[in-house]
XYZ file of C-alpha atoms in Angstrom:
722
model
C -11.188 5.276 -1.257
C -9.686 8.698 -0.534
C -9.913 9.924 3.026
C -9.516 13.554 2.178
C -11.926 15.989 0.609
C -11.494 19.129 -1.392
C -10.770 22.389 0.297
C -13.849 24.561 0.794
C -15.001 26.627 -2.084
C -15.984 29.735 -0.094
C -13.792 32.177 1.798
C -14.588 34.573 4.628
C -15.239 38.011 3.322
C -15.245 40.322 6.333
C -15.581 38.456 9.611
C -12.748 36.598 11.303
C -15.124 34.150 12.922
C -17.153 33.326 9.819
C -16.809 29.680 8.798
C -15.934 28.726 5.267
C -18.358 26.709 3.202
C -17.525 23.103 2.471
C -17.521 21.784 -1.036
C -17.759 18.008 -0.951
C -18.143 17.511 -4.660
C -14.768 15.825 -4.950
C -12.723 13.518 -2.788
C -9.639 13.261 -4.938
C -7.017 15.846 -3.953
C -6.805 16.763 -0.252
C -4.812 19.910 -0.957
C -6.691 22.339 -3.153
C -6.968 26.105 -3.408
C -9.273 28.368 -5.321
C -9.321 29.406 -8.902
C -7.877 32.857 -9.408
C -11.105 34.429 -10.641
C -13.210 32.883 -7.896
C -10.886 33.975 -5.100
C -10.545 37.473 -6.543
C -14.306 37.896 -6.824
C -14.915 36.660 -3.289
C -12.379 39.066 -1.847
C -13.385 42.131 -3.796
C -17.057 41.878 -4.617
C -18.772 39.535 -2.181
C -21.156 40.782 0.452
C -20.416 39.729 4.027
C -22.479 36.942 5.524
C -24.787 36.823 8.510
C -23.130 38.548 11.449
C -24.689 36.152 13.916
C -22.273 33.375 13.039
C -20.922 31.882 16.275
C -17.400 32.950 17.071
C -16.438 29.495 18.194
C -16.275 28.287 14.613
C -12.748 28.495 13.233
C -11.879 30.269 10.034
C -9.981 28.242 7.496
C -8.175 31.276 6.115
C -6.838 34.450 7.732
C -9.294 37.295 7.747
C -8.828 39.926 5.089
C -9.165 43.600 5.869
C -12.313 45.000 4.265
C -14.176 48.259 4.403
C -17.621 48.634 5.904
C -19.145 47.962 2.503
C -16.901 44.941 2.213
C -15.047 46.438 -0.744
C -11.294 46.742 -1.154
C -9.954 50.286 -0.576
C -7.820 50.074 -3.680
C -7.001 47.750 -6.501
C -3.507 47.106 -5.117
C -4.836 46.268 -1.656
C -7.297 43.845 -3.213
C -4.522 42.181 -5.178
C -2.370 41.871 -2.037
C -5.207 40.256 -0.122
C -5.908 37.911 -3.011
C -2.243 36.864 -3.262
C -2.120 36.307 0.484
C -5.160 34.052 0.310
C -3.594 32.068 -2.506
C -0.592 31.212 -0.300
C -2.901 29.516 2.184
C -4.003 25.946 1.677
C -6.099 23.684 3.822
C -5.644 19.998 4.536
C -8.717 17.951 5.410
C -8.602 14.533 6.986
C -10.449 12.363 9.482
C -8.054 13.011 12.359
C -4.970 14.985 13.178
C -2.561 12.096 12.594
C -3.861 11.555 9.058
C -3.786 15.311 8.461
C -0.118 15.405 9.456
C 0.600 12.536 7.076
C -1.154 14.356 4.227
C 0.771 17.548 4.937
C 4.043 15.598 4.992
C 3.268 14.342 1.494
C 3.549 17.942 0.253
C 6.624 18.858 2.279
C 10.094 18.893 0.841
C 12.270 16.015 2.021
C 9.383 13.764 3.133
C 8.506 10.483 1.447
C 5.117 10.365 -0.250
C 2.923 7.721 1.381
C -0.551 6.692 0.295
C -1.597 4.097 2.874
C -3.367 5.224 6.027
C -1.427 5.155 9.275
C -4.608 5.087 11.374
C -7.627 2.801 11.412
C -10.524 4.158 9.422
C -14.109 3.974 10.735
C -15.641 0.946 9.079
C -19.164 2.358 9.091
C -18.286 5.296 6.880
C -16.547 3.303 4.172
C -18.003 2.363 0.814
C -19.908 -0.830 0.060
C -16.999 -2.040 -2.069
C -14.576 -1.814 0.861
C -17.102 -3.369 3.253
C -17.425 -6.271 0.855
C -13.646 -6.806 0.983
C -13.649 -7.211 4.753
C -16.911 -9.132 5.125
C -16.880 -12.551 6.783
C -19.008 -14.179 4.045
C -21.959 -14.592 6.399
C -24.117 -12.009 4.657
C -27.117 -13.113 2.610
C -27.822 -10.668 -0.212
C -30.614 -10.550 -2.790
C -29.693 -11.607 -6.306
C -31.410 -12.038 -9.647
C -30.877 -15.788 -10.054
C -28.299 -18.533 -10.667
C -27.154 -16.962 -13.928
C -25.927 -13.971 -11.968
C -23.037 -16.061 -10.592
C -21.643 -17.279 -13.913
C -18.549 -15.079 -14.018
C -14.972 -15.604 -15.086
C -13.744 -15.681 -11.502
C -16.287 -18.273 -10.435
C -15.519 -20.501 -13.398
C -11.807 -20.164 -12.627
C -12.561 -21.225 -9.039
C -14.165 -24.448 -10.230
C -11.112 -25.237 -12.367
C -8.494 -24.233 -9.765
C -10.141 -25.284 -6.495
C -13.630 -26.688 -6.767
C -13.020 -30.091 -8.360
C -10.256 -31.314 -6.032
C -11.843 -29.930 -2.855
C -15.083 -31.614 -3.872
C -13.225 -34.869 -4.606
C -11.623 -34.748 -1.153
C -15.046 -34.448 0.506
C -16.356 -37.384 -1.531
C -13.465 -39.602 -0.395
C -13.710 -38.521 3.250
C -17.484 -39.037 3.175
C -16.989 -42.563 1.826
C -14.522 -43.270 4.624
C -17.002 -42.082 7.251
C -19.709 -44.339 5.800
C -17.321 -47.302 6.113
C -16.915 -46.628 9.827
C -20.713 -46.975 10.257
C -20.703 -44.786 13.357
C -19.655 -41.831 11.241
C -22.638 -41.989 8.874
C -23.966 -38.529 9.918
C -20.609 -37.000 9.030
C -20.528 -39.006 5.805
C -23.831 -37.455 4.768
C -22.511 -33.997 5.639
C -19.345 -34.574 3.593
C -21.325 -35.657 0.548
C -23.469 -32.558 0.836
C -20.355 -30.411 1.092
C -18.936 -32.309 -1.886
C -21.694 -30.876 -4.057
C -21.471 -27.512 -2.319
C -17.767 -26.849 -2.911
C -18.013 -27.762 -6.574
C -20.149 -24.620 -7.068
C -20.799 -22.795 -3.750
C -21.921 -19.460 -5.140
C -25.267 -18.231 -3.896
C -25.894 -21.330 -1.734
C -25.912 -20.351 1.959
C -24.977 -22.660 4.819
C -26.980 -22.206 8.035
C -26.588 -23.377 11.597
C -29.842 -24.703 13.049
C -30.770 -24.869 16.692
C -29.498 -22.544 19.404
C -31.828 -20.657 21.753
C -35.320 -21.727 20.667
C -34.464 -25.417 20.357
C -32.819 -25.511 23.769
C -35.861 -23.766 25.252
C -38.331 -26.200 23.741
C -36.223 -29.268 24.590
C -36.040 -28.240 28.250
C -39.718 -27.175 28.487
C -41.672 -29.008 25.760
C -45.032 -27.770 27.047
C -44.178 -24.077 27.070
C -45.883 -21.711 24.656
C -43.169 -20.428 22.331
C -43.783 -17.776 19.702
C -43.898 -19.557 16.382
C -44.779 -16.660 14.079
C -42.520 -16.269 11.129
C -40.978 -12.838 10.708
C -39.981 -11.100 7.568
C -36.236 -10.791 7.011
C -35.467 -7.096 6.943
C -31.727 -7.447 7.435
C -29.566 -4.691 5.946
C -27.718 -5.292 2.724
C -24.259 -5.726 4.229
C -24.975 -6.959 7.744
C -25.112 -10.574 8.941
C -28.603 -11.980 8.622
C -30.434 -12.084 11.945
C -31.644 -15.211 13.665
C -34.729 -16.541 11.919
C -37.899 -17.512 13.724
C -39.055 -21.120 13.072
C -42.081 -22.249 11.140
C -45.267 -23.033 13.070
C -44.908 -26.773 13.503
C -42.386 -28.085 15.994
C -41.471 -31.759 15.544
C -40.948 -33.935 18.561
C -37.269 -34.396 19.235
C -35.491 -36.211 22.061
C -32.818 -34.525 24.094
C -29.462 -34.674 22.376
C -26.183 -35.961 23.729
C -23.690 -33.096 24.154
C -21.327 -32.763 21.213
C -18.126 -33.585 23.093
C -19.694 -36.589 24.821
C -20.360 -38.482 21.583
C -18.181 -41.324 20.342
C -18.783 -40.306 16.721
C -17.244 -36.892 17.418
C -13.860 -38.436 18.152
C -14.122 -40.804 15.178
C -14.640 -37.721 13.018
C -11.794 -35.767 14.595
C -9.384 -38.701 14.171
C -10.329 -39.961 10.695
C -12.338 -37.389 8.768
C -11.225 -33.980 9.983
C -7.389 -34.247 9.523
C -7.472 -34.906 5.743
C -9.827 -31.979 5.294
C -7.472 -29.790 7.343
C -4.748 -30.501 4.794
C -7.074 -29.872 1.846
C -8.508 -26.609 3.175
C -5.091 -25.369 4.341
C -3.688 -25.881 0.850
C -6.682 -24.085 -0.677
C -6.245 -21.240 1.831
C -2.550 -20.882 1.016
C -3.044 -20.798 -2.755
C -6.015 -18.437 -2.651
C -4.247 -16.052 -0.240
C -1.096 -15.910 -2.361
C -3.169 -15.082 -5.435
C -4.655 -12.127 -3.449
C -7.638 -11.549 -5.758
C -9.094 -14.905 -4.649
C -9.140 -14.002 -0.955
C -12.908 -14.801 -0.827
C -11.917 -18.430 -1.483
C -9.495 -18.186 1.449
C -12.253 -16.887 3.712
C -14.660 -19.598 2.574
C -12.166 -22.410 3.279
C -11.017 -20.913 6.569
C -14.575 -20.482 7.832
C -15.460 -24.032 6.821
C -12.423 -25.437 8.574
C -12.761 -23.397 11.751
C -16.548 -23.293 12.196
C -18.666 -25.550 10.018
C -16.671 -28.788 10.330
C -16.609 -28.460 14.139
C -20.409 -28.300 14.448
C -22.706 -31.294 14.989
C -23.681 -32.539 11.510
C -27.408 -32.231 12.253
C -26.932 -28.503 12.924
C -25.550 -27.779 9.438
C -28.086 -26.988 6.735
C -27.121 -26.296 3.111
C -29.724 -24.396 1.097
C -30.050 -24.119 -2.648
C -29.986 -20.550 -3.862
C -31.672 -18.073 -1.560
C -33.985 -20.724 -0.057
C -33.747 -21.015 3.745
C -34.610 -24.285 5.413
C -36.136 -23.858 8.829
C -37.214 -27.381 9.686
C -38.822 -26.088 12.841
C -35.723 -24.480 14.294
C -34.227 -21.022 14.156
C -31.152 -20.690 11.943
C -28.060 -18.507 11.652
C -26.156 -17.843 8.432
C -22.637 -19.293 8.592
C -21.340 -19.020 5.047
C -22.572 -17.502 1.824
C -20.149 -16.722 -1.002
C -21.199 -15.003 -4.193
C -17.928 -14.323 -6.016
C -14.618 -16.191 -5.897
C -12.513 -13.221 -6.999
C -12.577 -9.472 -6.585
C -10.251 -7.070 -8.367
C -10.337 -4.568 -5.495
C -8.464 -6.894 -3.150
C -5.272 -5.109 -4.170
C -6.435 -2.579 -1.543
C -6.709 -5.195 1.188
C -4.608 -4.419 4.259
C -3.601 -6.269 7.402
C -2.851 -3.952 10.313
C -2.220 -1.189 7.805
C 0.113 -3.325 5.650
C -0.859 -4.004 2.057
C -1.537 -7.660 1.345
C 1.156 -7.836 -1.367
C 3.841 -6.632 1.049
C 2.634 -9.112 3.669
C 2.766 -11.974 1.154
C 6.307 -11.104 0.072
C 7.652 -10.962 3.632
C 8.383 -14.749 3.797
C 10.877 -14.170 0.977
C 13.153 -12.561 3.562
C 13.253 -15.759 5.621
C 13.808 -17.876 2.503
C 16.636 -15.576 1.374
C 18.398 -15.715 4.743
C 18.032 -19.482 5.091
C 19.185 -20.351 1.583
C 21.905 -17.715 1.566
C 23.604 -18.318 4.899
C 22.978 -22.051 5.378
C 23.440 -23.374 1.848
C 26.860 -21.810 1.327
C 27.936 -24.399 -1.250
C 24.868 -23.910 -3.467
C 23.718 -27.521 -3.092
C 20.012 -26.719 -3.003
C 19.870 -23.407 -4.855
C 22.091 -21.788 -7.463
C 23.560 -18.316 -7.201
C 21.045 -17.019 -9.730
C 18.139 -18.212 -7.583
C 19.671 -16.797 -4.413
C 20.260 -13.425 -6.074
C 16.662 -13.298 -7.321
C 15.236 -14.166 -3.892
C 17.508 -11.677 -2.127
C 16.549 -8.844 -4.495
C 12.865 -9.733 -4.214
C 13.025 -9.707 -0.417
C 14.127 -6.068 -0.495
C 10.684 -5.062 -1.857
C 8.625 -5.843 1.299
C 11.408 -4.514 3.529
C 11.313 -1.210 1.627
C 7.552 -1.104 2.150
C 7.895 -1.678 5.899
C 10.559 1.020 6.105
C 8.258 3.440 4.260
C 5.325 2.618 6.542
C 7.497 3.126 9.614
C 8.750 6.493 8.364
C 5.212 7.682 7.579
C 3.901 6.532 10.981
C 6.631 8.258 12.988
C 6.427 11.450 10.930
C 2.646 11.660 11.282
C 2.829 11.320 15.079
C 5.814 13.639 15.648
C 6.765 17.247 15.046
C 8.379 18.381 11.820
C 11.929 18.232 13.209
C 11.658 14.562 14.177
C 9.925 13.790 10.882
C 12.677 15.495 8.891
C 15.408 13.604 10.755
C 13.643 10.259 10.310
C 13.089 10.883 6.581
C 16.680 11.958 6.037
C 18.024 9.013 8.064
C 15.849 6.156 6.831
C 14.502 7.589 3.551
C 17.428 6.253 1.522
C 18.547 3.494 3.854
C 17.572 0.679 1.464
C 19.563 2.031 -1.469
C 22.535 3.123 0.626
C 22.723 -0.267 2.311
C 22.920 -2.014 -1.039
C 25.421 0.449 -2.537
C 27.796 0.414 0.428
C 27.617 -3.380 0.676
C 28.460 -3.675 -3.030
C 31.378 -1.240 -2.737
C 32.782 -3.085 0.279
C 32.564 -6.465 -1.457
C 34.090 -5.072 -4.631
C 36.970 -3.564 -2.636
C 37.600 -6.844 -0.795
C 37.564 -8.876 -4.027
C 39.386 -6.205 -6.069
C 36.408 -6.252 -8.431
C 35.939 -2.912 -10.181
C 32.729 -4.128 -11.828
C 30.724 -3.629 -8.624
C 31.734 0.033 -8.504
C 30.494 0.495 -12.062
C 27.282 -1.355 -11.181
C 26.681 1.078 -8.303
C 27.141 4.041 -10.645
C 24.780 2.430 -13.141
C 22.210 1.884 -10.377
C 22.436 5.551 -9.337
C 21.985 6.648 -12.939
C 19.155 4.184 -13.465
C 17.322 5.554 -10.429
C 17.582 9.073 -11.829
C 16.394 7.996 -15.271
C 13.531 6.012 -13.795
C 12.237 8.783 -11.551
C 12.674 11.440 -14.254
C 11.253 9.580 -17.262
C 9.347 6.566 -15.961
C 7.792 8.510 -13.071
C 7.640 11.942 -14.755
C 7.134 15.037 -12.625
C 5.315 18.260 -13.349
C 7.234 21.482 -13.072
C 7.416 22.231 -9.340
C 10.015 24.098 -7.250
C 11.619 20.760 -6.677
C 12.261 20.475 -10.394
C 14.940 23.154 -10.087
C 16.521 21.206 -7.229
C 16.392 18.043 -9.325
C 18.050 19.838 -12.249
C 20.694 21.361 -10.000
C 21.404 18.086 -8.224
C 21.681 16.067 -11.439
C 24.016 18.640 -12.969
C 26.222 18.762 -9.876
C 26.655 15.021 -9.338
C 27.205 14.001 -12.990
C 28.691 16.632 -15.342
C 30.574 18.810 -12.849
C 32.900 16.122 -11.423
C 32.874 14.013 -14.600
C 34.026 16.519 -17.213
C 37.430 17.268 -15.613
C 37.989 13.556 -15.084
C 37.069 12.784 -18.690
C 39.409 15.507 -19.890
C 42.287 14.253 -17.771
C 41.726 10.649 -18.957
C 41.518 7.798 -16.463
C 43.540 4.644 -16.707
C 42.309 1.543 -18.563
C 40.890 -0.123 -15.456
C 38.959 2.936 -14.408
C 41.339 4.186 -11.671
C 42.467 7.802 -11.707
C 46.068 8.838 -12.015
C 47.643 10.896 -9.274
C 47.370 14.137 -11.261
C 43.729 13.508 -12.126
C 42.887 12.595 -8.541
C 44.575 15.757 -7.266
C 42.443 17.841 -9.612
C 39.160 15.946 -9.254
C 38.820 15.108 -5.572
C 38.689 18.704 -4.254
C 35.889 19.430 -6.726
C 34.051 16.254 -5.741
C 34.273 17.074 -2.038
C 33.145 20.663 -2.668
C 30.080 19.564 -4.639
C 29.154 16.871 -2.123
C 29.451 19.357 0.727
C 27.216 21.949 -0.946
C 24.411 19.590 -2.007
C 23.373 18.629 1.559
C 23.402 22.340 2.410
C 20.837 22.941 -0.335
C 18.806 20.036 1.039
C 18.839 21.545 4.537
C 17.787 24.939 3.173
C 14.867 23.242 1.429
C 13.837 21.677 4.725
C 14.035 25.023 6.542
C 11.939 26.689 3.852
C 9.188 24.072 3.885
C 9.145 23.158 7.551
C 10.118 26.355 9.359
C 10.078 29.717 7.599
C 7.132 28.975 5.261
C 5.342 26.253 7.167
C 2.273 28.501 7.377
C 1.527 27.693 3.736
C -0.235 24.534 4.930
C -3.023 25.046 7.474
C -4.100 21.818 9.188
C -7.827 21.753 9.839
C -9.441 18.454 10.761
C -13.044 17.827 9.835
C -15.106 15.473 11.950
C -16.397 12.657 9.754
C -19.349 11.734 11.956
C -22.204 14.183 11.580
C -20.425 16.028 8.818
C -22.501 18.866 7.423
C -22.105 19.602 3.727
C -24.072 22.858 3.847
C -22.583 26.310 3.549
C -21.884 26.409 7.287
C -20.183 23.104 7.980
C -18.354 22.938 11.297
C -14.617 22.574 10.965
C -12.522 21.920 14.038
C -8.918 21.280 14.923
C -9.048 18.323 17.264
C -6.395 16.177 18.876
C -5.974 12.530 17.909
C -7.575 11.380 21.131
C -9.356 8.134 20.399
C -7.572 7.712 17.079
C -6.180 4.202 16.690
C -2.861 4.215 14.854
C -1.691 1.026 13.205
C 1.875 1.464 14.442
C 2.873 3.482 17.476
C 6.095 5.481 17.394
C 8.039 2.878 19.358
C 6.702 0.032 17.269
C 7.558 1.944 14.100
C 11.084 2.590 15.361
C 11.635 -1.088 16.210
C 10.334 -2.139 12.794
C 12.537 0.447 11.093
C 15.667 -0.839 12.829
C 14.767 -4.493 12.242
C 13.922 -3.880 8.583
C 17.198 -2.002 8.125
C 19.204 -4.904 9.575
C 17.362 -7.416 7.396
C 17.861 -5.189 4.345
C 21.590 -5.129 5.046
C 21.675 -8.937 5.232
C 19.673 -9.339 2.008
C 21.853 -6.761 0.238
C 24.949 -8.692 1.351
C 23.506 -11.881 -0.139
C 22.540 -10.100 -3.358
C 26.046 -8.720 -3.882
C 27.573 -12.082 -2.972
C 25.626 -13.906 -5.673
C 25.516 -11.174 -8.309
C 28.699 -12.221 -10.100
C 27.075 -15.001 -12.187
C 24.509 -12.436 -13.322
C 27.244 -9.982 -14.288
C 29.128 -12.697 -16.153
C 26.338 -13.166 -18.694
C 28.007 -12.561 -22.097
C 24.891 -11.196 -23.815
C 23.842 -8.645 -21.179
C 25.780 -5.511 -20.298
C 26.518 -4.858 -16.643
C 25.200 -1.363 -17.235
C 21.768 -2.764 -18.098
C 21.582 -4.822 -14.894
C 22.482 -1.764 -12.845
C 20.022 0.681 -14.430
C 17.094 -1.761 -14.310
C 17.066 -4.427 -11.596
C 19.331 -2.833 -9.020
C 17.956 0.670 -9.565
C 14.208 0.089 -9.737
C 13.554 -2.876 -7.422
C 14.144 -0.883 -4.192
C 11.852 1.856 -5.559
C 8.864 -0.419 -6.255
C 6.952 0.672 -3.096
C 7.410 4.307 -4.145
C 6.201 3.537 -7.663
C 3.139 1.767 -6.254
C 2.401 4.813 -4.077
C 2.556 7.014 -7.162
C 0.157 4.733 -9.035
C -2.277 4.762 -6.099
C -2.186 8.570 -5.969
C -2.934 8.645 -9.702
C -5.851 6.226 -9.298
C -7.333 8.671 -6.773
C -6.940 11.473 -9.351
C -4.260 13.150 -7.239
C -1.969 13.619 -10.224
C 0.215 16.365 -8.783
C 1.218 14.283 -5.785
C 1.596 11.183 -7.935
C 4.083 12.917 -10.189
C 6.040 14.394 -7.288
C 7.006 10.902 -6.143
C 9.711 10.787 -8.815
C 10.967 14.242 -7.866
C 11.370 13.195 -4.242
C 13.423 10.135 -5.267
C 15.662 12.216 -7.548
C 16.323 14.767 -4.816
C 17.195 12.011 -2.347
C 19.636 10.434 -4.817
C 21.412 13.637 -5.797
C 21.486 15.484 -2.487
C 21.840 12.669 0.026
C 22.801 9.292 -1.400
C 25.715 10.323 -3.606
C 27.236 12.745 -1.037
C 26.972 10.036 1.630
C 28.757 7.542 -0.640
C 31.552 10.054 -1.255
C 31.789 10.779 2.486
C 31.928 7.040 3.208
C 34.740 6.648 0.686
C 36.632 9.493 2.358
C 36.663 7.645 5.689
C 37.065 4.138 4.252
C 38.590 4.056 0.798
C 36.637 1.566 -1.318
C 37.689 3.079 -4.626
C 34.443 4.929 -5.336
C 35.193 7.802 -7.720
C 32.438 10.215 -8.711
C 33.250 10.053 -12.418
C 30.503 8.638 -14.622
C 30.814 7.267 -18.121
C 29.756 9.349 -21.104
C 26.646 7.208 -21.443
C 25.512 7.987 -17.884
C 26.409 11.637 -18.324
C 24.467 12.393 -21.482
C 21.512 10.171 -20.577
C 21.020 12.096 -17.325
C 21.398 15.543 -18.882
C 19.125 14.719 -21.815
C 16.437 13.298 -19.526
C 16.318 16.332 -17.232
C 16.218 18.801 -20.142
C 13.502 16.781 -21.907
C 11.255 16.576 -18.859
C 11.557 20.262 -18.016
C 10.871 21.194 -21.644
C 7.775 18.984 -21.923
C 6.272 20.225 -18.668
C 7.270 23.851 -19.203
C 3.615 24.900 -19.376
C 2.750 23.036 -16.160
C 0.414 20.650 -17.980
C 0.652 16.974 -18.786
C -1.373 14.379 -20.660
C -1.091 10.736 -21.645
C 0.642 11.604 -24.945
C 3.482 13.390 -23.169
C 3.732 10.560 -20.661
C 3.904 8.037 -23.489
C 6.717 10.010 -25.100
C 8.724 9.947 -21.876
C 8.213 6.206 -21.438
C 9.349 5.615 -25.034
C 12.500 7.646 -24.409
C 13.107 5.641 -21.228
C 12.782 2.361 -23.131
C 15.155 3.634 -25.838
C 17.756 4.446 -23.189
C 17.311 0.979 -21.671
C 17.870 -0.555 -25.098
C 21.018 1.525 -25.430
C 22.277 0.207 -22.100
C 21.347 -3.369 -23.055
C 23.473 -3.351 -26.191
C 26.286 -1.213 -24.744
C 29.656 -2.868 -24.075
C 30.473 -3.745 -20.493
C 32.677 -1.386 -18.464
C 36.421 -1.671 -18.869
C 37.955 -4.330 -16.647
C 34.701 -6.299 -16.196
């Protein structure tokens, strides 16, 4: 769910201290202004509010100069005040750290990041999110057994239920054979039926306080009145009071002083550990079946370590008291939940956490199995490329965390330093390996990857017409046609190397362009972060006790008490570690890429513009999709613009600068196919979004054009010399 709310719909008319009204009708876009007519009317025709408003309340917008009758002295003055108000925007968030992160999403040169960098208050979250993080010990009302016949539950029975149930039947039989383990055998046979279809059948723990009291003082007068269960919908069910009759029961032997306990732990428990661990692993990897993971983990860690007489399995919503108070241990209603794609662990999305072991697998198979005895080069390349995805996510999370907790200067430096580190690491590693092996194909692959990134972020992640669109157009024009056209005119040699005359003419132009592009990038940073930073006003609204009336209290508070997932030092350590691991994985990918490039039916261009270009950008694409799902379309579409600006104004100039200090043969001359594809894409996008509007038809057209270009690259001949 979105943390931010819309900007207030009312503006102060005459008083500096008058608070703005809060409009909580939408929670989609955290950065919103006013419609032109509404703002104009409020400035020119509105009557001023109650003068007794406390001065301690902060105004969201600068006060406008009004006459005593609260009317503008002239039409021009009114227009000036209206235009001034339109340049002010307000960010709303739960705390100052999150507000800084939201502001950074709209700043030039900062990566767009959707995930929260601070812990959100669990009490204020929706029932859907609470359900994701529940411990499956909540008993909820339901309409009947038919309510649980869903596709996910049926899939559970086919994927997990039958073999987990079979394991309990076999273990239960074994415990019956031991004679002393009969109580555990009975429990296993009960659990055998339970795990075949566990939905809606709660497991309770009997005993605890009341039983211990009555066993120690059998003649005491204990309250035996049954109480009605008024537990909240999403809270663990409270301890139940027993039924009136209390059966006579001898004192029990302590659990760890029983012989049968050790028979169970030696013979029955270990096989079930293997079974439940396997079920946990499979269900966790599938992500959407995390409830199955929780059910197996809770059974393994809690239920199977209890005395068998304390475990009671009820059918449906029935609760067996048997004269003792009970506590709900496990109650699962659905085996799968689509919303688990939002599930996070310490702020990290579950998909990124699941892909992290790929890094270890890539390093082990790549650096230990040098002779490809256990894995082929194709497999090693695939694993190495896949391992870059979670590392890119961790780098993005680290950048967002540091930027949100630091001033704009530190945030700008961190974004410029680490924002393109994944792509640059791969490109430089490929150029170095190609230079060492005298393989010109890797240089062409790098150029194809750069072009593919531009095409992907322009067409596949289309952007609305923003000021950054002009920078994207300028950057694309400067890094492709400007250096390429003279080189194409002068004609390169057959293997792609420039002659001395061509190099003399081209290199000064290349160096000039690559020196000017970072200057434009720096000017963009100064505009957004320094000279016009007042465009974004950070005002933090307290979530607890939030008033949605026309006089809601808005405050600017520090992040005291805010719990961030990653501190600045932790983020910095993770950034450095992820960068080192990315370098190692990129080295392995370039080492084992040659068999992929040698495929006779696939052009090297196609591999560059697809796999090598888009895989490192997957976390950014996912961020854009998440913004779109929250109806924040403008920010979703700006993700592609940010990538394009980084490629044109930072990545390519850095590659040229690297080649100037260490000649790896990288020449900024692109093929005609790269040239015209880039120019056509930029012109098409700016033409389609000329009116500042977009719809699914226009987006479909751009995707179709992108697929046509990919088909062109697929059937294109390989570069000369490859």
